[in-house]
Coordinates of C-alpha atoms in Angstrom, one line a residue:
X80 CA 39.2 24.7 35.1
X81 CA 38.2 21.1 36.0
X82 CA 38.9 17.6 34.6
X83 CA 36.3 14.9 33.2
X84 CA 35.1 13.1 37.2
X85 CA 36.5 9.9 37.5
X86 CA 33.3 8.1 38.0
X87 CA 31.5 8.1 34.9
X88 CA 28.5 6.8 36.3
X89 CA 28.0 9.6 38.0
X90 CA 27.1 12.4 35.8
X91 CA 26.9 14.7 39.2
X92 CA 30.3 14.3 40.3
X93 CA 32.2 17.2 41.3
X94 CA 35.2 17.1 38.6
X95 CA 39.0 17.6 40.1
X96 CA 40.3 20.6 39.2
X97 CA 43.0 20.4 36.7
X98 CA 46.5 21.5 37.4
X99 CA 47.3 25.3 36.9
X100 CA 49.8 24.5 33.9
X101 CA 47.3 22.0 32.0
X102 CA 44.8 24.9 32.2
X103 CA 46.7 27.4 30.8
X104 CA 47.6 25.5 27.7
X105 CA 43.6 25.1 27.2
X106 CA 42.9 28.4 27.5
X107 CA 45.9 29.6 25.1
X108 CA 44.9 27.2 23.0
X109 CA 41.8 29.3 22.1
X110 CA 42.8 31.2 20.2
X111 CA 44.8 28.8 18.2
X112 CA 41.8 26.3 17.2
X113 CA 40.3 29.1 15.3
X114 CA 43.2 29.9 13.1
X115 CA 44.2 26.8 11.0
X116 CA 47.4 28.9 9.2
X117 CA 48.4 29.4 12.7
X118 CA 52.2 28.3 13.7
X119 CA 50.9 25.9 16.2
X120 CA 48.0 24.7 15.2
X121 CA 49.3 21.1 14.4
X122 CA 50.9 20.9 17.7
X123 CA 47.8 22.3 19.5
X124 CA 45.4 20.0 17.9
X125 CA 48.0 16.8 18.5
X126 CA 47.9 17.8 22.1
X127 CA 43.9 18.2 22.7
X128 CA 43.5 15.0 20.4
X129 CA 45.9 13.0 22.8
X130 CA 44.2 13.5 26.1
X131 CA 47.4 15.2 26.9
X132 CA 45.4 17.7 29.1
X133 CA 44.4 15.4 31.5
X134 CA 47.8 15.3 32.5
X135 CA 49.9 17.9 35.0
X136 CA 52.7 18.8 32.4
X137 CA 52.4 21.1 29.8
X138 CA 51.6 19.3 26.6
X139 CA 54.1 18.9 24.0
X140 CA 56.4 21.1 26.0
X141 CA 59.8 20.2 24.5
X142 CA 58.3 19.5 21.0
X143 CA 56.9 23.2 21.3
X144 CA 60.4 24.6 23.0
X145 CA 62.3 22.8 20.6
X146 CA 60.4 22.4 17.3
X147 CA 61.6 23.6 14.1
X148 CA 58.8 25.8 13.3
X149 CA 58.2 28.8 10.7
X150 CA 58.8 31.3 13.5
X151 CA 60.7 29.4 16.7
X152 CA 61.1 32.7 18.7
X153 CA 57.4 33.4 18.6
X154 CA 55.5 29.4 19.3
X155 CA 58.3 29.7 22.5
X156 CA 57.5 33.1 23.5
X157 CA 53.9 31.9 23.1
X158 CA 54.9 28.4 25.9
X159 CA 57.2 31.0 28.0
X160 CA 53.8 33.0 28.2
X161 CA 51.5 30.0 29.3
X162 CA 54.1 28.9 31.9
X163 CA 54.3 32.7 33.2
X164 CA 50.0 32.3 33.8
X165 CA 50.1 29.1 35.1
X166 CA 53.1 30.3 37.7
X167 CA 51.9 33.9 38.0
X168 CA 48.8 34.8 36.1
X169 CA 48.7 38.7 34.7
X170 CA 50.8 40.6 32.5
X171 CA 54.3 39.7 32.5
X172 CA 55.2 42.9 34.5
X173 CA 52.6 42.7 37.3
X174 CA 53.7 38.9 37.5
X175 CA 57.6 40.1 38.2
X176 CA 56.1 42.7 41.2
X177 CA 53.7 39.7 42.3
X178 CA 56.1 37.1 42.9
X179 CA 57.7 39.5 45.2
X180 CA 54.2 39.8 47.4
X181 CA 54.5 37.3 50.0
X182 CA 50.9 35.2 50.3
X183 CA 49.9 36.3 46.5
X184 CA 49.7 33.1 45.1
X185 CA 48.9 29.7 46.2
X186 CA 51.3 26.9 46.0
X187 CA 50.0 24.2 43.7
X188 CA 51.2 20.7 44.4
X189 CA 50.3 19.6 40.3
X190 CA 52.5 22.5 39.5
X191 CA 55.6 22.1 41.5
X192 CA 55.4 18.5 40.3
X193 CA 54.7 19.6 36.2
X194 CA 57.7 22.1 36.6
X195 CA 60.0 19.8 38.4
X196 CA 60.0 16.8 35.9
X197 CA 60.2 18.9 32.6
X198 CA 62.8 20.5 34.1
X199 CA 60.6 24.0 33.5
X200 CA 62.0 27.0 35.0
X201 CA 65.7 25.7 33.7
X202 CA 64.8 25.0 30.3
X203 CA 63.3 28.7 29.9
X204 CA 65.9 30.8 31.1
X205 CA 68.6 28.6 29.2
X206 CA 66.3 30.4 26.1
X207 CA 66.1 33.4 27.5
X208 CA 69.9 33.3 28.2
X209 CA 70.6 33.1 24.2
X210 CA 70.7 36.2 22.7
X211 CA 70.2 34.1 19.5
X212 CA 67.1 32.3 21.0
X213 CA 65.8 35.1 22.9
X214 CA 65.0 38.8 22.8
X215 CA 63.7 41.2 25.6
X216 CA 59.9 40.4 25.7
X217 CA 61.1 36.5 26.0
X218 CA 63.4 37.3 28.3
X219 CA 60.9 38.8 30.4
X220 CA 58.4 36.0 30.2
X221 CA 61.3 33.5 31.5
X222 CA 61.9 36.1 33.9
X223 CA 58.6 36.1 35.5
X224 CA 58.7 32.5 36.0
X225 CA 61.4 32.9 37.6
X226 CA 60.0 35.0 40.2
X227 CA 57.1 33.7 40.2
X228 CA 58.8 30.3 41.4
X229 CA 60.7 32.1 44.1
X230 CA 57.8 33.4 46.1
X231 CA 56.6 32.2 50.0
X232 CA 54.8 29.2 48.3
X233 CA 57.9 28.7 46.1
X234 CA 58.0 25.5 43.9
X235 CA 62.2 26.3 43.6
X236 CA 64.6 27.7 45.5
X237 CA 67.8 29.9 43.4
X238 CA 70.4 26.8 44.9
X239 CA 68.4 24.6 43.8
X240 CA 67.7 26.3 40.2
X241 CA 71.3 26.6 40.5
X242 CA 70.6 30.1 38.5
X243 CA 73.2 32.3 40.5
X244 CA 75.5 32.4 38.0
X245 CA 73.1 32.9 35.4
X246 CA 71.7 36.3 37.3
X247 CA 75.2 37.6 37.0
X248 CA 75.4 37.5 33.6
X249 CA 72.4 38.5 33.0
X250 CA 73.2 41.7 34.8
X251 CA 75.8 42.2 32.5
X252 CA 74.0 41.7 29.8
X253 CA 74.2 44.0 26.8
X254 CA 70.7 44.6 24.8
X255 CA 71.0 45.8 21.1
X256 CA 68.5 48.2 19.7
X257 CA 67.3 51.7 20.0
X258 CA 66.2 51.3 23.3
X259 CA 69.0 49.5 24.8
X260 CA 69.4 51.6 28.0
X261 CA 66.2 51.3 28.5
X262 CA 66.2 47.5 28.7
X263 CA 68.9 47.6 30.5
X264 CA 67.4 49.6 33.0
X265 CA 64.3 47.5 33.2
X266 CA 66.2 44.0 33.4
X267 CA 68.2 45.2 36.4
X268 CA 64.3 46.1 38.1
X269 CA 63.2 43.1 37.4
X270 CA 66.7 41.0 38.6
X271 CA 66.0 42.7 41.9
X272 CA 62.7 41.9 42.4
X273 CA 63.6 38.0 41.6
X274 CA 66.0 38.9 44.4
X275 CA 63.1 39.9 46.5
X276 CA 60.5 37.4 45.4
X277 CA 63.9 34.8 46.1
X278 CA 64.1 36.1 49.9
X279 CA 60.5 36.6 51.1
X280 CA 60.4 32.5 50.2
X281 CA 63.9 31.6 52.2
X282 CA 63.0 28.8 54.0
X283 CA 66.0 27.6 55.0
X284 CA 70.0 28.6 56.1
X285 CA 71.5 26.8 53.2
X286 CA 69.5 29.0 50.5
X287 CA 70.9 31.8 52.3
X288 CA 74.5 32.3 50.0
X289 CA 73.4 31.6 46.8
X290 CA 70.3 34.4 47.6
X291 CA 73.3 37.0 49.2
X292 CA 75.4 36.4 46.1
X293 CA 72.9 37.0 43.7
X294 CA 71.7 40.1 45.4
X295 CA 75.5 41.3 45.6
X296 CA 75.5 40.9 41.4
X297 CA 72.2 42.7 41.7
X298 CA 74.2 45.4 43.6
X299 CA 77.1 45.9 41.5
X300 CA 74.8 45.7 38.3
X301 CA 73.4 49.3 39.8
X302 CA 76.6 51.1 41.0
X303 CA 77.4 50.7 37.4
X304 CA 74.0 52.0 36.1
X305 CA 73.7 54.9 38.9
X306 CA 77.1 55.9 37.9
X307 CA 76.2 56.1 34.2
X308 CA 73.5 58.3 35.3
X309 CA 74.9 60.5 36.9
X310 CA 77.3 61.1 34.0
X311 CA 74.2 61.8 32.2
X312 CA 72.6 64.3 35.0
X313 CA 69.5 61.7 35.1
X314 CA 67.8 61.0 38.3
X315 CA 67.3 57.2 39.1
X316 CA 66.2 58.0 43.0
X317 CA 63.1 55.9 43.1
X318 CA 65.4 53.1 41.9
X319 CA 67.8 53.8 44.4
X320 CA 65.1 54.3 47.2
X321 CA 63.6 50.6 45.8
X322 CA 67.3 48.7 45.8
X323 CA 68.0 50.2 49.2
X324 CA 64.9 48.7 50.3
X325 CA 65.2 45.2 48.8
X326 CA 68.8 44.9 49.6
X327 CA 68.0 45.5 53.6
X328 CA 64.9 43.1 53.6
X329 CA 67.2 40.3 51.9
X330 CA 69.8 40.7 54.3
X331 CA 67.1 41.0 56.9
X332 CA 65.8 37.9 56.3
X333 CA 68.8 35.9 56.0
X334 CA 70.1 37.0 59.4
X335 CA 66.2 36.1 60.8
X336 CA 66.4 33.0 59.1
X337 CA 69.8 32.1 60.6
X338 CA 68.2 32.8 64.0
X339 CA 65.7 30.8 63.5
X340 CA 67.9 27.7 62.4
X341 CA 70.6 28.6 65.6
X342 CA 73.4 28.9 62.7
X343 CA 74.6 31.9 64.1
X344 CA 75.7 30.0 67.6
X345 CA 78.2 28.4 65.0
X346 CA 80.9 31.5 64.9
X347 CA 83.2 29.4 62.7
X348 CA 80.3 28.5 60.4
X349 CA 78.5 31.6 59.3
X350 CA 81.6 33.2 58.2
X351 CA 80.9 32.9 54.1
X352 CA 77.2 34.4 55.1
X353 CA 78.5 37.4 57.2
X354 CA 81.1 38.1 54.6
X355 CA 78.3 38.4 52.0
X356 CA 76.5 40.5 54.2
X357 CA 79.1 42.6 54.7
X358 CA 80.3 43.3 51.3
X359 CA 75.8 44.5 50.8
X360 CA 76.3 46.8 52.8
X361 CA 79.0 48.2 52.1
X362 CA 77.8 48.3 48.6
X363 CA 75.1 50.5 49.8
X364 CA 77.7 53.3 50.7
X365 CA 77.8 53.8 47.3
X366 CA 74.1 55.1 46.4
X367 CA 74.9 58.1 48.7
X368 CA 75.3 60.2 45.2
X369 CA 79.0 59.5 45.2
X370 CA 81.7 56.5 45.0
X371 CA 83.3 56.0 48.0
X372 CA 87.1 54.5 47.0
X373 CA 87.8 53.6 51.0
X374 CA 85.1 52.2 53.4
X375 CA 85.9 54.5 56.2
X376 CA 83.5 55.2 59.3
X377 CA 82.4 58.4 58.1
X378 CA 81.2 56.4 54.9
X379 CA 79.8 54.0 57.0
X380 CA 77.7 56.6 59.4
X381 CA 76.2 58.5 55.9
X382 CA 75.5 55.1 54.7
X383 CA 73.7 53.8 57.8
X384 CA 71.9 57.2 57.7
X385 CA 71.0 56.8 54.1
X386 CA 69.3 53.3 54.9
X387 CA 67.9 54.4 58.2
X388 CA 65.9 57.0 56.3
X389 CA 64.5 55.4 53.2
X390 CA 63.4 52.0 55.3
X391 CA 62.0 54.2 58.2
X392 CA 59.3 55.5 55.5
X393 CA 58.0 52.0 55.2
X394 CA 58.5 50.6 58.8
X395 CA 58.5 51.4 62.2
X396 CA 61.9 52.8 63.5
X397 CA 61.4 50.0 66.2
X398 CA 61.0 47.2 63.0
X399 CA 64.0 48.4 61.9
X400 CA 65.8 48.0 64.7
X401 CA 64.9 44.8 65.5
X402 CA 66.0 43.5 62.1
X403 CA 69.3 45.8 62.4
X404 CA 70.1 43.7 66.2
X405 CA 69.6 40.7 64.1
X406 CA 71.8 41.9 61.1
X407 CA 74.3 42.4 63.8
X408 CA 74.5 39.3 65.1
X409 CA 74.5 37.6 62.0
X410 CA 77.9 40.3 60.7
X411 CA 78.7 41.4 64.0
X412 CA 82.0 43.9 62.8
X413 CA 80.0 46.1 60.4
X414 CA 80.6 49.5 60.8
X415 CA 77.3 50.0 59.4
X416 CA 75.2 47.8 61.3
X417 CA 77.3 49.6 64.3
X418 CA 76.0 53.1 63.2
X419 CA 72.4 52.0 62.6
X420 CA 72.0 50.7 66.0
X421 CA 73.2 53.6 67.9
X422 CA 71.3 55.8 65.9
X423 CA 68.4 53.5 65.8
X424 CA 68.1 53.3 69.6
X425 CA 68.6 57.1 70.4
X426 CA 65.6 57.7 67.8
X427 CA 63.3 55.0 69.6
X428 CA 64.4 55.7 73.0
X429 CA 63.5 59.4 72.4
X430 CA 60.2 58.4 71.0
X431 CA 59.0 56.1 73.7
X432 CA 60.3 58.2 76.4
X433 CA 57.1 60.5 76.2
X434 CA 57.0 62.1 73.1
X435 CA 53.8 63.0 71.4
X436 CA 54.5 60.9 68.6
X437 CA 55.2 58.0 70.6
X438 CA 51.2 57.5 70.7
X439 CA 49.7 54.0 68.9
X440 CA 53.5 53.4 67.5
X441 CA 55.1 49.9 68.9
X442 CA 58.1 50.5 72.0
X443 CA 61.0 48.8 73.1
X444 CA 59.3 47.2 76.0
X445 CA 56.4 45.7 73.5
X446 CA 59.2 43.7 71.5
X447 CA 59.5 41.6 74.8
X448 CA 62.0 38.6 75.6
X449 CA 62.6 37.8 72.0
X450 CA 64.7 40.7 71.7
X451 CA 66.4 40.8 74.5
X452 CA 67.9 37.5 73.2
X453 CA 68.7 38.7 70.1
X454 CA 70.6 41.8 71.5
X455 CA 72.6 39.4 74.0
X456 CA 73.1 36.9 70.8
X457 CA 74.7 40.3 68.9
X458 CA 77.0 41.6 71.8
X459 CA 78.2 38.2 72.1
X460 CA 78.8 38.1 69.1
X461 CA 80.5 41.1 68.8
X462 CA 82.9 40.3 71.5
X463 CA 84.1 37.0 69.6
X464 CA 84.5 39.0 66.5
X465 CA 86.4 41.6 67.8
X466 CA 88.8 39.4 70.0
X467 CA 90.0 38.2 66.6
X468 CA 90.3 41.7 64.7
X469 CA 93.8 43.3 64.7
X470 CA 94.0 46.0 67.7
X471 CA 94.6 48.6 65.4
X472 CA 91.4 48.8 63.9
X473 CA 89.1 51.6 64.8
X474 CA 86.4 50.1 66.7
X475 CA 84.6 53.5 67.9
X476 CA 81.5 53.4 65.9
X477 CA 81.2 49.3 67.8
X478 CA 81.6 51.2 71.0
X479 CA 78.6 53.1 70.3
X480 CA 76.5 50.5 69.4
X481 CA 77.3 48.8 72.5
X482 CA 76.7 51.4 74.9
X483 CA 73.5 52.0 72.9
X484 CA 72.2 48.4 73.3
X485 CA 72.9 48.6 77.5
X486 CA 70.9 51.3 77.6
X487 CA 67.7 49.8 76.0
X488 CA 65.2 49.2 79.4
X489 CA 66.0 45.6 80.0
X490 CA 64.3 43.1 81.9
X491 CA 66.2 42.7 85.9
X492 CA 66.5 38.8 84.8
X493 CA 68.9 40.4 81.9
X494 CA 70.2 43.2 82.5
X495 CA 73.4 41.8 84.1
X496 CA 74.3 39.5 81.2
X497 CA 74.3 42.6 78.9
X498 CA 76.3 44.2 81.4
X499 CA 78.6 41.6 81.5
X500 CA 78.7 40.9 77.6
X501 CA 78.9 44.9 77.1
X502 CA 82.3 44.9 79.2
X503 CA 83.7 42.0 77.6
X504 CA 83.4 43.8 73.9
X505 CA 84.6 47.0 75.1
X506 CA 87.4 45.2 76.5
X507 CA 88.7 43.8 73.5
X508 CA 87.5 47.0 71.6
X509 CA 89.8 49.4 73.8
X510 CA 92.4 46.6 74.9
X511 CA 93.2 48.5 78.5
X512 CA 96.5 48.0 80.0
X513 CA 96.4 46.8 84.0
X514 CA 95.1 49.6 86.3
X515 CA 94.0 51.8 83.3
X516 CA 92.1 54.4 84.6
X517 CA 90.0 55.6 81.3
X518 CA 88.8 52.0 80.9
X519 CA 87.1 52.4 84.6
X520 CA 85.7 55.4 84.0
X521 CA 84.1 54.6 80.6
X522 CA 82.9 51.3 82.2
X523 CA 81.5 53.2 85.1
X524 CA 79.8 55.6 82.8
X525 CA 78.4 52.6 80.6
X526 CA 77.2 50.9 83.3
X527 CA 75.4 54.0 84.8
X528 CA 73.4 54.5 81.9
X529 CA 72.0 51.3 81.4
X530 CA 68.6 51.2 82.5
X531 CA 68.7 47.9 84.2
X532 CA 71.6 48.6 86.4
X533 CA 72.2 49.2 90.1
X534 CA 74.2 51.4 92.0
X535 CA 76.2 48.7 93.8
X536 CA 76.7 46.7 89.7
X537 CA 78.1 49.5 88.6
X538 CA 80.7 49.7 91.3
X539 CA 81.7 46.8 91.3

């Protein structure tokens, strides 16, 4: 869609293109001018008669939104659908998955600007928040903005929508009519995707709370509903399979973002964030088919099992270990995070040590440098974290995970300083007494079977 060229002499000028929002009015407007008894015909007409297109807001917006017309819940579903096009294009469930695929759209200057000073995004899902104002079809549209505005080339951010608190209830929400499960069911799809379409755009460490807290409401939202389910004997395992996913990506990319920014050299600072994370994942231990009342580490090795195999049938085991040594750095006492990297390194390890099915799949030594940092960044870490836990805490499944990690083939250059950092977390894991004997041996042992280590390092 283009605008009239500035230069009306020049009947050859190449018009500007109008602004993504101004052009779907016009072509919603159609339909309009062709039915006079129409709802919104006078305010249609008002618009196209006061230039209002060559503008980059939506025309009449809050006259539209706020009008006293015949039929208000239809002329605002009709706006909420031209906003959804001009954020999203498609049908209003494509637009939900959409937002989520990072690169899908293209930002648009005209419309971050257009949102931003009609305040947008904010006025619909204050609508769709009404169950007086709104009902499930407008509730989606709003929806789809939303995610639609989340995605890589995001015109808002959920801290700066300040819609947190609005997810939550909205997860709660209670939808009247025959079909009211089934609403239910497909509002909590569509909250997670915002949550997915809301973390594929983080840009920055400060988003990262307000996108954790969401997706913990997300979270509890679907204990509830798998819970239900299984009361009923219905399956909801492709929903499980797509939460499991969504939640490890979001907390994926919050710990890579965090990395990225050097927050996590801050231990004092990242403690809200690795609280947050925590609590995810131990959320997760709870789509294993049954409640678990105590976080235990027997709950906390199915879990890391149950994750390790739904995210392995999308990624690379070696992927997933890369984001799991970030995850660990980023909540460095998770039990399991602990149990994911163990099993995570004996499973690549085995694969790049010769087997068959090692051939054209990525290997330790291909992730390079980069990771080696982020593996030193997690045992340090962890060795902070723990010297602060009480000494009564069971810290065998961190054991593991550190032992696992010093035996990854490191670089000579590094192989000492994971040594090093490997000895000072099983020290203030085990807490040896002077002299203690076991301690030597299980240093001795550890120190053996790393893969960078010499005879004469391990002695000493």
């Amino acid at each position: 869609s283009f605008a009239a060229p500035d230069d009306e002499e020049d009947e050859n000028a190449v018009p500007k293109p109008l602004s993504r929002l101004v052009a779907s009015f016009l072509s919603a407007s159609v339909a309009i001018l062709f039915q006079q008894t129409h709802s919104l015909y006078r305010e249609v007409t008002m618009a196209l008669g006061g230039n209002a297109y060559g503008s980059m807001d939506v025309p009449r917006f809050h006259q539209v939104l706020l009008g006293q017309h015949s039929d208000c819940l239809e002329a605002r579903h009709w706006l909420l659908r031209v906003l959804r096009r001009a954020v999203c294009g498609g049908d209003t469930q494509h637009s939900i998955i959409a937002g989520a695929d990072r690169g899908k759209y293209e930002s648009n200057r005209l419309l971050q600007l257009g949102l931003g000073r009609q305040n947008a995004v904010q006025w619909a899902l204050s609508f769709a928040g009404s169950a007086e104002m709104a009902n499930f079809p407008t509730w989606s549209e709003a929806l789809a903005i939303l995610s639609g505005s989340l995605g890589e080339h995001r015109v808002a951010t959920l801290r700066a929508l300040a819609v947190t608190s609005w997810m939550a209830t909205q997860v709660a929400r209670s939808w009247t009519g025959a079909n009211s499960r089934g609403y239910h069911l497909q509002a909590l799809r569509s909250l997670t995707r915002v949550v997915a379409a809301a973390s594929r755009g983080l840009g920055s460490a400060s988003d990262a709370l307000s996108i954790l807290e969401a997706l913990q409401s997300t979270l509890d939202g679907w204990v509830s509903e798998i819970a239900k389910a299984e009361e009923a004997e219905i399956s909801l395992g492709d929903d499980r399979d797509m939460v499991v996913r969504v939640a490890w990506g979001t907390c994926a990319a919050v710990a890579a973002v965090q990395a990225k920014a050097g927050q996590m050299r801050k231990v004092a600072s990242d403690a809200a964030v690795a609280a947050q994370l925590e609590l995810a994942l131990q959320t997760l231990s709870k789509f294993r088919g049954s409640a678990v009342l105590r976080f235990s580490s027997s709950a906390a090795r199915a879990t890391s099992d149950v994750i390790a195999a739904i995210i392995s049938e999308k990624q690379e085991a070696v992927a997933v270990l890369e984001q799991s040594v970030l995850l660990l750095a980023a909540c460095p006492t998770s039990r399991v995070l602990h149990c994911m990297v163990a099993n995570l390194v004996s499973c690549v390890t085995a694969v790049t040590d010769g087997s068959s099915s090692s051939k054209g799949v990525r290997t330790l030594t291909a992730l390079g440098q980069h990771f080696e940092e982020g593996a030193l960044l997690a045992l340090f870490r962890m060795a902070a974290a723990f010297r602060e836990l009480p000494k009564d805490i069971d810290h065998r499944a961190g054991a593991s995970a550190v032992q696992a990690l010093v035996s990854l083939p490191w670089r000579a250059e590094a192989s000492w300083r994971a040594q090093a950092l490997a000895a000072q977390v099983l020290h203030e894991t085990i807490s040896p007494q002077p002299g203690d004997s076991d301690f030597k041996k299980l240093m001795k042992a550890l120190l053996r079977g790393s893969k960078g280590a010499s005879a004469s390092t391990a002695e000493q």
